[in-house]
Short mmCIF file of C-alpha atoms in Angstrom, two decimals:
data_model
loop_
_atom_site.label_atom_id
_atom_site.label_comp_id
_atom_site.label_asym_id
_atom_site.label_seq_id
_atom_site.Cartn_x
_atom_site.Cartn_y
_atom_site.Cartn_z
CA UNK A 1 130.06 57.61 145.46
CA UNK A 2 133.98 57.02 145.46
CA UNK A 3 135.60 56.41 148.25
CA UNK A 4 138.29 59.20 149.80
CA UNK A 5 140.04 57.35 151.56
CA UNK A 6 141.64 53.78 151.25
CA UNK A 7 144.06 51.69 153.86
CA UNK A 8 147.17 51.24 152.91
CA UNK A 9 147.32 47.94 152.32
CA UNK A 10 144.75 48.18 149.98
CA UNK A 11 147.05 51.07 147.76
CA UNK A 12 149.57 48.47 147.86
CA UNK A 13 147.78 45.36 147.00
CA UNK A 14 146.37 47.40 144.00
CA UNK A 15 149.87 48.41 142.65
CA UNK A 16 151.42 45.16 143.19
CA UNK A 17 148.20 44.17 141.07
CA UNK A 18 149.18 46.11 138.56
CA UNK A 19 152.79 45.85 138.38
CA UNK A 20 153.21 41.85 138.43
CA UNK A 21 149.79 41.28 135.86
CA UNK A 22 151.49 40.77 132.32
CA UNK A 23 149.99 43.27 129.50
CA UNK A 24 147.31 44.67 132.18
CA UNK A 25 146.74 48.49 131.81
CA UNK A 26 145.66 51.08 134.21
CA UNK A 27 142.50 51.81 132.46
CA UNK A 28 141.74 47.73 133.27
CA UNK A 29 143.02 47.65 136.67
CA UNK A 30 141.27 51.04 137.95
CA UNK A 31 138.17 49.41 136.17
CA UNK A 32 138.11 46.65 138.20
CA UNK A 33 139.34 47.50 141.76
CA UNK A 34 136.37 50.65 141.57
CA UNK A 35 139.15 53.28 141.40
CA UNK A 36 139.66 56.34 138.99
CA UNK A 37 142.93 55.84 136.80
CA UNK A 38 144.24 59.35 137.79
CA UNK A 39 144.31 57.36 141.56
CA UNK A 40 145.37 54.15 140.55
CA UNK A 41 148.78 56.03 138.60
CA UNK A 42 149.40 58.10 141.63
CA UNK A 43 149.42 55.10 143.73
CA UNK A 44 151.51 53.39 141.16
CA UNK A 45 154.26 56.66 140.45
CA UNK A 46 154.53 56.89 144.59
CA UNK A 47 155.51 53.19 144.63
CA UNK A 48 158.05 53.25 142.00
CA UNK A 49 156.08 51.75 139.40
CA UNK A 50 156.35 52.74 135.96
CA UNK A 51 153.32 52.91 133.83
CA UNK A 52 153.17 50.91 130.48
CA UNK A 53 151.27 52.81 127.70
CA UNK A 54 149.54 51.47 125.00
CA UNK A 55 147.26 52.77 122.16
CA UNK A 56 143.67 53.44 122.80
CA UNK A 57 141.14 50.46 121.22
CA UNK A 58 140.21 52.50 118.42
CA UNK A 59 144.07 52.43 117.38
CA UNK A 60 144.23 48.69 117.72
CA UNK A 61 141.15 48.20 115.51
CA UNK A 62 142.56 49.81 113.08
CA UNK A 63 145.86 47.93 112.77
CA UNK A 64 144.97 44.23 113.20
CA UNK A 65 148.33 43.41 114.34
CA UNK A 66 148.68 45.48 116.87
CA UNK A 67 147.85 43.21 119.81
CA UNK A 68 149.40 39.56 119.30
CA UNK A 69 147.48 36.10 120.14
CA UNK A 70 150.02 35.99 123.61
CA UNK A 71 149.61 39.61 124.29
CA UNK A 72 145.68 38.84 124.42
CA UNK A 73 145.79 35.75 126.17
CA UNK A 74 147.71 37.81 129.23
CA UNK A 75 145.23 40.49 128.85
CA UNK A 76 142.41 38.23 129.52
CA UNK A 77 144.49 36.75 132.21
CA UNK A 78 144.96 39.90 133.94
CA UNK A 79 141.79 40.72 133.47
CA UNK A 80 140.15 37.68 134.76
CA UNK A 81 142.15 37.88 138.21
CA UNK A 82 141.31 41.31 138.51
CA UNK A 83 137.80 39.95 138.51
CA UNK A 84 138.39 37.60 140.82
CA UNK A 85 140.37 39.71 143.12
CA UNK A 86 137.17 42.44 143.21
CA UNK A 87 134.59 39.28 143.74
CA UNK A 88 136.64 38.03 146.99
CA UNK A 89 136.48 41.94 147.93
CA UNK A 90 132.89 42.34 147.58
CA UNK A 91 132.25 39.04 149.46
CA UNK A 92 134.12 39.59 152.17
CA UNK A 93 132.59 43.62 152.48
CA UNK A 94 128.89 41.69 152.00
CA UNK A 95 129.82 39.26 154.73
CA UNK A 96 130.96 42.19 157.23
CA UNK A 97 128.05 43.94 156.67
CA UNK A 98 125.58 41.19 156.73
CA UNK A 99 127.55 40.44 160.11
CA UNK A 100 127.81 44.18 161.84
CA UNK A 101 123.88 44.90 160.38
CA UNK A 102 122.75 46.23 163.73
CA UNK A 103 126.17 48.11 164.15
CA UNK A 104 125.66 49.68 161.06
CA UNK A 105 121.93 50.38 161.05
CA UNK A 106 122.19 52.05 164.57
CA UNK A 107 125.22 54.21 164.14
CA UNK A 108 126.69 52.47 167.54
CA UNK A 109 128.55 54.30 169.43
CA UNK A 110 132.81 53.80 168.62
CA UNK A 111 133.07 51.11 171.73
CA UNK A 112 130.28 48.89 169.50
CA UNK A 113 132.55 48.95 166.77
CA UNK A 114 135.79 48.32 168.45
CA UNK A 115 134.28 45.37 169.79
CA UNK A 116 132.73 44.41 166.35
CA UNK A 117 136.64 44.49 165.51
CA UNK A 118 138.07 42.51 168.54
CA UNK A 119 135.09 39.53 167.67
CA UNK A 120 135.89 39.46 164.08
CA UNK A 121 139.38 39.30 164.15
CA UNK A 122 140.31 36.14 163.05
CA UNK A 123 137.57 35.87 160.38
CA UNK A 124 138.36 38.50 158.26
CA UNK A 125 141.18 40.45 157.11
CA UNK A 126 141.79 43.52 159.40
CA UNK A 127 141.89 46.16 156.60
CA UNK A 128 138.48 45.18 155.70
CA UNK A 129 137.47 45.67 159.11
CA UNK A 130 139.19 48.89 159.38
CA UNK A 131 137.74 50.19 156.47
CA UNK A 132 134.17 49.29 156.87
CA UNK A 133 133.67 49.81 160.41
CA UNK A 134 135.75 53.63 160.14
CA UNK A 135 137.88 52.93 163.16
CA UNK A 136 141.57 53.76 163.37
CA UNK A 137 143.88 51.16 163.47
CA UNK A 138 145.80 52.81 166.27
CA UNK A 139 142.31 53.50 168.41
CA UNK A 140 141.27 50.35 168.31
CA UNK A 141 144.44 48.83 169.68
CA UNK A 142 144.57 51.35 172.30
CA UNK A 143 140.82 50.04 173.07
CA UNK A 144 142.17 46.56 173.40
CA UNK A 145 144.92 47.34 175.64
CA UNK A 146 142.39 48.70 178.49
CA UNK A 147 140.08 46.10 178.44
CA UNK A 148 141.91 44.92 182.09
CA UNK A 149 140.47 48.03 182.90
CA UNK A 150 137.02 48.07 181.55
CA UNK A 151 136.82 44.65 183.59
CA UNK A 152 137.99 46.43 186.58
CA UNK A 153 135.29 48.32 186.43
CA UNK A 154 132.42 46.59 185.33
CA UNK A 155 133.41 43.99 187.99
CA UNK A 156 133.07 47.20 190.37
CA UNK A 157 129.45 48.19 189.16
CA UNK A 158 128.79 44.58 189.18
CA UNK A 159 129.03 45.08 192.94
CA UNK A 160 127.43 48.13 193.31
CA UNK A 161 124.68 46.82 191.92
CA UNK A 162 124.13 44.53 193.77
CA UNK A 163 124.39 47.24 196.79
CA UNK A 164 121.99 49.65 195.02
CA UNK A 165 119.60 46.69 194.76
CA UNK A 166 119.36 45.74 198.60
CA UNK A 167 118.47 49.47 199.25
CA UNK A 168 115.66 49.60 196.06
CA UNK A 169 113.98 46.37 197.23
CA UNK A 170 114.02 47.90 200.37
CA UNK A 171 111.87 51.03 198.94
CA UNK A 172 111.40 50.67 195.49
CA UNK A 173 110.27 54.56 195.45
CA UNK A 174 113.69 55.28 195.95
CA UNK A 175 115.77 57.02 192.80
CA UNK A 176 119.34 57.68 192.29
CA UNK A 177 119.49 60.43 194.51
CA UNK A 178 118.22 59.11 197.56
CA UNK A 179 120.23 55.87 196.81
CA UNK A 180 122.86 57.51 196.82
CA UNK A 181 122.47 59.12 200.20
CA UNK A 182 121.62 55.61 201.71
CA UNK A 183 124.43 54.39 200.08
CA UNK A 184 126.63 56.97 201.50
CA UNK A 185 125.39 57.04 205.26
CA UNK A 186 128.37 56.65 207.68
CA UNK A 187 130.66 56.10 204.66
CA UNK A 188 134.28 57.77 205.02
CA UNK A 189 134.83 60.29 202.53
CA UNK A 190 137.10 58.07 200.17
CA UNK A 191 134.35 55.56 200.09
CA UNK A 192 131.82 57.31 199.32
CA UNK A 193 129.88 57.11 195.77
CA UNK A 194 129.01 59.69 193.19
CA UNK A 195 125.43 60.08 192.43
CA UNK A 196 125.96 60.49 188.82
CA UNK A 197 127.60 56.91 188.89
CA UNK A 198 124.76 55.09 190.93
CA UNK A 199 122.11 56.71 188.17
CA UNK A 200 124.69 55.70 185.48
CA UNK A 201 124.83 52.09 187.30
CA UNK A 202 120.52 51.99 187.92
CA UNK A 203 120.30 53.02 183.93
CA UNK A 204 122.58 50.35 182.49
CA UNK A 205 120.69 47.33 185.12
CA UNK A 206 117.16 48.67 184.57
CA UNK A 207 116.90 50.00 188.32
CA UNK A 208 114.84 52.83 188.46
CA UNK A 209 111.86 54.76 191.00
CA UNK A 210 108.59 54.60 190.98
CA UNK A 211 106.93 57.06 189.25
CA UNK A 212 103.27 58.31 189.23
CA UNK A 213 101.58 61.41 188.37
CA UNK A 214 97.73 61.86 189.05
CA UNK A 215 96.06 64.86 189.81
CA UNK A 216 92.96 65.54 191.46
CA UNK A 217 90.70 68.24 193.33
CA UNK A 218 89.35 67.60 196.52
CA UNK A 219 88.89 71.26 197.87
CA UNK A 220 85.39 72.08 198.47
CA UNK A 221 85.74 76.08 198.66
CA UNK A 222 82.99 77.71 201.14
CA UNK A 223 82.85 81.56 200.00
CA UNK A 224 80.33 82.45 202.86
CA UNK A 225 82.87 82.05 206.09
CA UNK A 226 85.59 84.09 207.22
CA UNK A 227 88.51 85.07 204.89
CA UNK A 228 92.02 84.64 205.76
CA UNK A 229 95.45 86.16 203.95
CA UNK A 230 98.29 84.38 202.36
CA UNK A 231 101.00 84.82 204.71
CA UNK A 232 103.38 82.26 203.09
CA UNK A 233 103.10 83.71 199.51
CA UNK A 234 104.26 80.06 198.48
CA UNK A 235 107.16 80.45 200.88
CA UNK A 236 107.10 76.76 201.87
CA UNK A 237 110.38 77.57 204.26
CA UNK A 238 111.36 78.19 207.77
CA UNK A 239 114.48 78.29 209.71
CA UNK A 240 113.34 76.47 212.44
CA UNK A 241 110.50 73.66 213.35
CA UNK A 242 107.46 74.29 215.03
CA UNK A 243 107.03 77.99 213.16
CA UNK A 244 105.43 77.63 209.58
CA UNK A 245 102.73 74.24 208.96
CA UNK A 246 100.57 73.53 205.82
CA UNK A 247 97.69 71.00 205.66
CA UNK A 248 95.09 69.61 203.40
CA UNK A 249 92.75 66.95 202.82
CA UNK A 250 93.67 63.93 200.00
CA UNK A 251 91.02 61.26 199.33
CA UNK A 252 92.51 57.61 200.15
CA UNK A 253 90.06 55.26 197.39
CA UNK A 254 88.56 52.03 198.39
CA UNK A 255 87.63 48.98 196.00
CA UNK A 256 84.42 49.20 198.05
CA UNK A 257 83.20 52.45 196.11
CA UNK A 258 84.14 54.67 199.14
CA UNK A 259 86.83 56.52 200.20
CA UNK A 260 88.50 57.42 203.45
CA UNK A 261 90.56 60.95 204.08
CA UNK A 262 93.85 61.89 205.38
CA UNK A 263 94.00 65.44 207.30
CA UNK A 264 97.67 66.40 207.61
CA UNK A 265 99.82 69.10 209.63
CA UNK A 266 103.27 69.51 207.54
CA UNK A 267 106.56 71.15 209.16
CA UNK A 268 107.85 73.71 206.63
CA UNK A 269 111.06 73.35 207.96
CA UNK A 270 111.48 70.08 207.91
CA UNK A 271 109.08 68.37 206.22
CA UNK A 272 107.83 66.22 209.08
CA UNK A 273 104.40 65.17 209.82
CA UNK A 274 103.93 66.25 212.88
CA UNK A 275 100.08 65.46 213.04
CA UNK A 276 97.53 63.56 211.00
CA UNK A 277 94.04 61.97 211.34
CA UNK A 278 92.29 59.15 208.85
CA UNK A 279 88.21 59.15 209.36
CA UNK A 280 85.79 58.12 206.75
CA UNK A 281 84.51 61.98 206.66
CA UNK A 282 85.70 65.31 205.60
CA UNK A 283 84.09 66.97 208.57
CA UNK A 284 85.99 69.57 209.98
CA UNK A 285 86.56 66.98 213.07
CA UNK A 286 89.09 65.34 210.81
CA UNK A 287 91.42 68.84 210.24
CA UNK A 288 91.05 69.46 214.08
CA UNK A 289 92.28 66.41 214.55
CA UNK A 290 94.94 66.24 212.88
CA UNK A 291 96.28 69.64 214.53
CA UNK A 292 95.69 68.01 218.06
CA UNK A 293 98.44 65.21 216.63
CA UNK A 294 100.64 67.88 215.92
CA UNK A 295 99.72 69.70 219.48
CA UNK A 296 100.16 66.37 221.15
CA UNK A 297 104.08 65.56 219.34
CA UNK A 298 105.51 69.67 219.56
CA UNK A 299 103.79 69.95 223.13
CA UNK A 300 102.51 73.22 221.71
CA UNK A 301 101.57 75.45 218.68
CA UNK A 302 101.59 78.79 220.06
CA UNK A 303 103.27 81.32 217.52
CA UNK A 304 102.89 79.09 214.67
CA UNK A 305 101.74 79.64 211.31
CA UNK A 306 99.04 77.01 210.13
CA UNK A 307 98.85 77.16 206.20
CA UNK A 308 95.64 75.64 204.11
CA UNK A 309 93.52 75.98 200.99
CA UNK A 310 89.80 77.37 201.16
CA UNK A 311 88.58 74.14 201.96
CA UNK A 312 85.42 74.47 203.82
CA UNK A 313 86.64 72.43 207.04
CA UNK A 314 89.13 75.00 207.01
CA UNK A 315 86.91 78.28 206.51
CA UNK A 316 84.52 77.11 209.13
CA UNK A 317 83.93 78.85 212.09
CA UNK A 318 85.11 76.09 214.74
CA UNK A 319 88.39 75.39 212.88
CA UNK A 320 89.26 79.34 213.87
CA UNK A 321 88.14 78.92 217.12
CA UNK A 322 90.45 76.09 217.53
CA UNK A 323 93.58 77.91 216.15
CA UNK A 324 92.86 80.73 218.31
CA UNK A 325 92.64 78.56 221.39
CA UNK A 326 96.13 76.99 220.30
CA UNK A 327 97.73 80.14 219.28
CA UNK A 328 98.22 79.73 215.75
CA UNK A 329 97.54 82.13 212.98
CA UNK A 330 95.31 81.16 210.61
CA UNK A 331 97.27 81.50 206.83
CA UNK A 332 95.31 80.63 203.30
CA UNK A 333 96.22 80.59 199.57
CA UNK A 334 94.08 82.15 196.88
CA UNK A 335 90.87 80.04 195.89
CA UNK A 336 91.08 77.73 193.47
CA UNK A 337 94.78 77.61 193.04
CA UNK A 338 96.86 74.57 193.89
CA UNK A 339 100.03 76.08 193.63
CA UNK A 340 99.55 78.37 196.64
CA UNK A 341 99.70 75.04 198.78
CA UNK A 342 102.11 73.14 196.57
CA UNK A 343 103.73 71.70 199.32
CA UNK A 344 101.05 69.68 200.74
CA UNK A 345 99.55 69.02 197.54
CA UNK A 346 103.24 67.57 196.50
CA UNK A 347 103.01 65.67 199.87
CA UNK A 348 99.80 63.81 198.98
CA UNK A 349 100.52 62.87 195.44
CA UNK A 350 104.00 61.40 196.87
CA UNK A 351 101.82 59.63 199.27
CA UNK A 352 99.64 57.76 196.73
CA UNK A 353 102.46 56.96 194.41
CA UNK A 354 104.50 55.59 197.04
CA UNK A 355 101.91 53.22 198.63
CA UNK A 356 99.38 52.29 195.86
CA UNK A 357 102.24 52.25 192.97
CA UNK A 358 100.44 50.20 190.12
CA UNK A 359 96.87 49.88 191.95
CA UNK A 360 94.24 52.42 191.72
CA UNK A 361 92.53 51.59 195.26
CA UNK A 362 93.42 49.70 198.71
CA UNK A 363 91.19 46.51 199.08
CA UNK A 364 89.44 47.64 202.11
CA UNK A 365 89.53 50.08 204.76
CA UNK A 366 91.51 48.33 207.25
CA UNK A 367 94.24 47.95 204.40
CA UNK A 368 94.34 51.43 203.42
CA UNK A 369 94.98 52.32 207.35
CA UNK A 370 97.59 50.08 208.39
CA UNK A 371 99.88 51.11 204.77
CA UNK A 372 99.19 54.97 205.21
CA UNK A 373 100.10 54.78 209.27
CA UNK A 374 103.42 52.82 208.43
CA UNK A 375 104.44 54.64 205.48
CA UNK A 376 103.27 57.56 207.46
CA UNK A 377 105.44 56.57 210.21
CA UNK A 378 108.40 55.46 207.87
CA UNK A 379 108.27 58.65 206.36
CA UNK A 380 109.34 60.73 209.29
CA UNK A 381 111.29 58.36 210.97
CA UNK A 382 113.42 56.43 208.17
CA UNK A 383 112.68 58.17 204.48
CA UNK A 384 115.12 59.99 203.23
CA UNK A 385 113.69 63.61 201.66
CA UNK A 386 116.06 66.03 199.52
CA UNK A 387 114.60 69.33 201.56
CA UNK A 388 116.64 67.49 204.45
CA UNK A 389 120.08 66.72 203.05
CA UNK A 390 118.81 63.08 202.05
CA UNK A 391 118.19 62.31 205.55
CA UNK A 392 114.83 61.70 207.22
CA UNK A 393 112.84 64.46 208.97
CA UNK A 394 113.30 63.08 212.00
CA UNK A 395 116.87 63.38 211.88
CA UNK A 396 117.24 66.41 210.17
CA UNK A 397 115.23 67.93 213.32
CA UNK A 398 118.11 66.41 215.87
CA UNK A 399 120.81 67.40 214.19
CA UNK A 400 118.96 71.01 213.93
CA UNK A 401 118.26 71.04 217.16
CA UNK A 402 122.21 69.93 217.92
CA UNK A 403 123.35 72.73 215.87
CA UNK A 404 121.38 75.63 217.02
CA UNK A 405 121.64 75.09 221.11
CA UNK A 406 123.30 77.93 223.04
CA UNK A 407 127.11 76.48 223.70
CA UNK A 408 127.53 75.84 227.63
CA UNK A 409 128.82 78.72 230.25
#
């Protein structure tokens, strides 16, 4: 397909071509520069340059005479360094585009192909550059003047880096967003990073959070007890601690073949643990307690909401009895359905993902204990969680405590 557009240079290399090649024709010249005559005399009539005419080769044959040993001798001439002036063309396009393959191939974005431009420079003619790479003359140049700039700032991410890294080897579970919170803690306000530039800055160094997703069932439903109602309705809020919990029971595999289990008492409002309990049963012993823990840290339950699935530890008759001697109202989701305790189901997947990352198991049972309890414990006290502003639950309880007490007489 013809070309559209051409650089100006190349317009006036072709008419200069033209004009200065003894006894050459348009109908030669377009020939061998690849252009339509109609183009090449437009080129030629905007530059000034007349155009010889001569009689078509069907004329000539006729009349013997009509061409003259000299006048063929500068055709062939002409001719033969219009040849050589398409060869050199075609070389130097086949040497570009052996050179910017990848560029090409891809469709890289413009900033490839500027600097495609900027390392080629002084190897080929600019034009040619221009013309095969399809950047503007007056972009590019623009592009070169900021590069002081573009250092500037990759010197900047460079160091932010660098920053983002210290925080990730702390707690390689840790993505862009609660980098960024880390990042920002205690920062003044003009110092302070946006989050879109530390995921822009993890992207372009390979930085990224862990991520896991496994799902499995570990309710054991028990029709025959007592049935409770929903009273959160997957409501997994509250405007104040120690008023709305949710619990379940996760599985914690061993490489011996068995398995211990993690009972846990969640605070809806701010995500904090406040109770838990690892035993190598499901019992209902284990869910009790775990809401002892949480007895034992608020210094008591009464009024609260405790929120579970139909797990049978749950159903069972002594797990009421035990709410009812700690005040709390018993609250369940609908059988069989995960989502109607999505929050502690959420908690226990984040929980495995965090701690076991690439492994499938903990070694042994001593292992498993010790990493639960201090991520556990790092969880509440130092783990940053998005339902809390990116700060830990721990805090997030202080400073909601701070907030809502009654101002002084």
């Amino acid at each position: 397909m013809a070309r559209k557009n051409y650089p100006e240079e190349f317009k006036r290399d072709a008419v200069a071509l033209y004009r200065d090649t003894e006894g050459a024709t348009i109908t030669v010249i377009a020939a061998e520069l690849g252009v339509s005559e109609a183009t090449l005399s437009a080129w030629c009539k905007a530059a000034g340059v007349s155009i010889r005419r001569c009689r078509s080769a069907s004329a000539a044959a006729a009349s013997p005479g009509c061409e003259t040993a000299e006048q063929e001798l500068a055709r062939l001439r002409a001719e033969n360094k219009a040849l050589r002036a398409t060869q050199a063309r075609l070389s130097t396009e086949r040497d570009i585009l052996r050179l910017g393959g990848e560029i090409f191939r891809r469709g890289e974005e413009l900033v490839s192909r500027f600097q495609f431009v900027a390392d080629h420079l002084h190897a080929f003619e600019v034009k040619w550059l221009y013309a095969l790479v399809e950047v503007a003359r007056s972009s590019f140049y623009a592009w070169l003047a900021g590069a002081d700039g573009r250092a500037a700032r990759e010197a900047a991410d460079q160091v932010l880096a660098e920053r983002i890294r210290v925080v990730h080897d702390e707690d390689n579970t840790y993505g862009a967003p609660r980098i960024t919170a880390e990042l920002n803690d205690g920062v003044p306000d003009g110092e302070r990073v946006n989050h879109k530039r530390v995921a822009r800055v993890m992207r372009s160094h390979g930085i990224a959070g862990y991520r896991r997703r496994r799902r499995v069932k570990t309710t054991v439903a028990d029709p025959a007890d007592q049935k409770v109602p929903d009273l959160l309705n997957r409501d997994f809020t509250a405007t104040q601690i120690n008023t709305r919990y949710v619990g379940d029971i996760t599985y914690l595999p061993l490489a011996t073949g068995g398995n211990l289990y993690l009972a846990t008492v969640i605070d809806c409002c701010s995500r904090r643990v406040a109770g838990w309990a690892i035993a190598e049963h499901m019992r209902t012993e284990l869910v009790a307690d775990a809401l002892h823990a949480a007895t034992a840290l608020r210094g008591s339950l009464a009024g609260a909401v405790f929120h579970a699935d139909h797990g049978s530890q749950y159903t069972s008759k002594d797990f009421a009895r035990l709410c009812k001697a700690l005040g709390v109202t018993q609250s369940m989701g609908g059988v069989g359905s995960s989502a109607d305790n999505a929050l502690a189901e959420s908690f226990n997947a984040t929980l495995k993902r965090e701690v076991l990352q690439d492994r499938s198991c903990w070694p042994d049972a001593a292992s498993c204990r010790r990493e639960v309890f201090g991520w556990l414990a790092r969880y509440n006290t130092k783990r940053r969680h998005s339902r809390c502003r990116h700060s830990s639950p721990a805090t997030y309880e202080r400073n909601l405590t701070t907030t809502t007490l009654p101002e002084a007489a």
